[in-house]
Coordinates of C-alpha atoms in Angstrom, one line a residue:
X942 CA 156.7 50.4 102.4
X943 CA 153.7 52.8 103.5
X944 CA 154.2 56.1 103.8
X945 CA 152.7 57.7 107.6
X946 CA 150.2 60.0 106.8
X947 CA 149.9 62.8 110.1
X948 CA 146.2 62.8 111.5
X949 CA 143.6 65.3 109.7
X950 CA 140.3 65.8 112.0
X951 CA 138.0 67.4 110.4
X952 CA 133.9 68.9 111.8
X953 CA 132.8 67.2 115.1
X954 CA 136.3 65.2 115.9
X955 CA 138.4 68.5 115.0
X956 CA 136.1 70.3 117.2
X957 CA 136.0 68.0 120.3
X958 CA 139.8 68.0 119.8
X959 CA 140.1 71.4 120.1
X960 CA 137.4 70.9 123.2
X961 CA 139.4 68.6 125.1
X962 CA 143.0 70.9 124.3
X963 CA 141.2 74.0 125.7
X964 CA 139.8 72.7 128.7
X965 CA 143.3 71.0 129.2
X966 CA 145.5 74.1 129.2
X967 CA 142.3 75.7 131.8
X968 CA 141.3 78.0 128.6
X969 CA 144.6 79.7 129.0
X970 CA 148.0 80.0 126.6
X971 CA 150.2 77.7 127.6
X972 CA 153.6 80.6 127.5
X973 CA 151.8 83.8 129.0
X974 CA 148.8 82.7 130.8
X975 CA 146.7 85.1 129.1
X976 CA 143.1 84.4 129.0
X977 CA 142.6 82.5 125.1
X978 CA 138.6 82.7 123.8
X979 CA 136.7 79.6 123.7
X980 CA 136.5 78.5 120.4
X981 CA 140.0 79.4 119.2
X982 CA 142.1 77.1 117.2
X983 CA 144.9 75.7 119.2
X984 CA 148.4 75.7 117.7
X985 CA 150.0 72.9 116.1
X986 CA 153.8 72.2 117.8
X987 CA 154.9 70.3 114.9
X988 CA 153.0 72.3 112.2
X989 CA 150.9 70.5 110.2
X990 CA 153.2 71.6 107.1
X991 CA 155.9 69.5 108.8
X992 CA 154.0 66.1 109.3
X993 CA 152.0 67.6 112.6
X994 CA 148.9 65.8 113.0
X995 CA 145.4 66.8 114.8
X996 CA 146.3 64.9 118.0
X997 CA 146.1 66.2 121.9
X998 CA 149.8 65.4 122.3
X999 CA 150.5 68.0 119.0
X1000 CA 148.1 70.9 120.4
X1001 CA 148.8 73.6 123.0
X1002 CA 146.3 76.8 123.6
X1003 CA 148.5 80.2 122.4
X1004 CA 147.2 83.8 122.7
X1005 CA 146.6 85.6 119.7
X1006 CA 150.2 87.5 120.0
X1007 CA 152.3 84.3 120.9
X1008 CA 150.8 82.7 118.2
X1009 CA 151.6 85.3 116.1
X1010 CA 154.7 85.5 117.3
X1011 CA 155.7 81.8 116.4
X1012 CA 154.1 81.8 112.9
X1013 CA 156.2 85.1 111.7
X1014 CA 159.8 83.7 113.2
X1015 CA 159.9 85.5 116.6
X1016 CA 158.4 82.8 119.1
X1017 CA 161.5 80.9 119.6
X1018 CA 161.0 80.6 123.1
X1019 CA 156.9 80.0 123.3
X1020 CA 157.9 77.2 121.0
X1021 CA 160.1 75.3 123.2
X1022 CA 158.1 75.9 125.9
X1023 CA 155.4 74.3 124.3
X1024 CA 157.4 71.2 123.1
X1025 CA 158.6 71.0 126.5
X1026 CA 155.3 70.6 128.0
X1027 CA 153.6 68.3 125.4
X1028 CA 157.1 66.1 126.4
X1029 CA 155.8 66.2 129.7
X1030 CA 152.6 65.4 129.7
X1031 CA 152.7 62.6 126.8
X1032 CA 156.4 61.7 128.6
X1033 CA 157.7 61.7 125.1
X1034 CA 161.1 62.2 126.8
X1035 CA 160.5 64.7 128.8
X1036 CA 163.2 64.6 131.7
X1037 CA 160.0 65.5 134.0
X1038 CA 162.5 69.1 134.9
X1039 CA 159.8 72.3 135.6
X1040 CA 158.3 73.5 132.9

């Protein structure tokens, strides 16, 4: 049996990923709206530590405090709220409710 391996861009693919995330969420995060520069990383929803690959339907644009807040344990909510939208727009179960 082979084992999945989660999808690690790397140099021009990574960075058109990235691209292609930012200009989906309108350069903005995705739980405040606050303005995110270009060029930023964009967050993993299933961290990458956890099997998350580098793929759109894994990516969301964060500020740099909700980020922060969902790497050290306090961005409970930004982090459903980004699961719920990836659900929504990859209709990965997503009930198609308001975001």
């Amino acid at each position: 049996m082979f084992k999945s391996h989660p999808v690690c861009l790397h140099g021009v693919a990574l960075r058109n990923l990235c691209q292609k995330v930012y200009e989906r969420d309108h350069g903005q995060c995705i739980f405040c709206g606050r303005y995110v520069p270009e060029g930023s990383k964009p967050h993993h929803v299933k961290f990458k530590s956890r099997g998350g690959g580098d793929t759109e339907d894994n990516l969301v644009m964060l500020c740099y405090e909700c980020h922060f807040q969902v790497h050290h344990g306090m961005g409970k909510l930004v982090q459903e709220k980004a699961e719920r939208l990836l659900a929504w727009l990859y209709d990965k179960g997503g009930q198609g409710d308001e975001i």
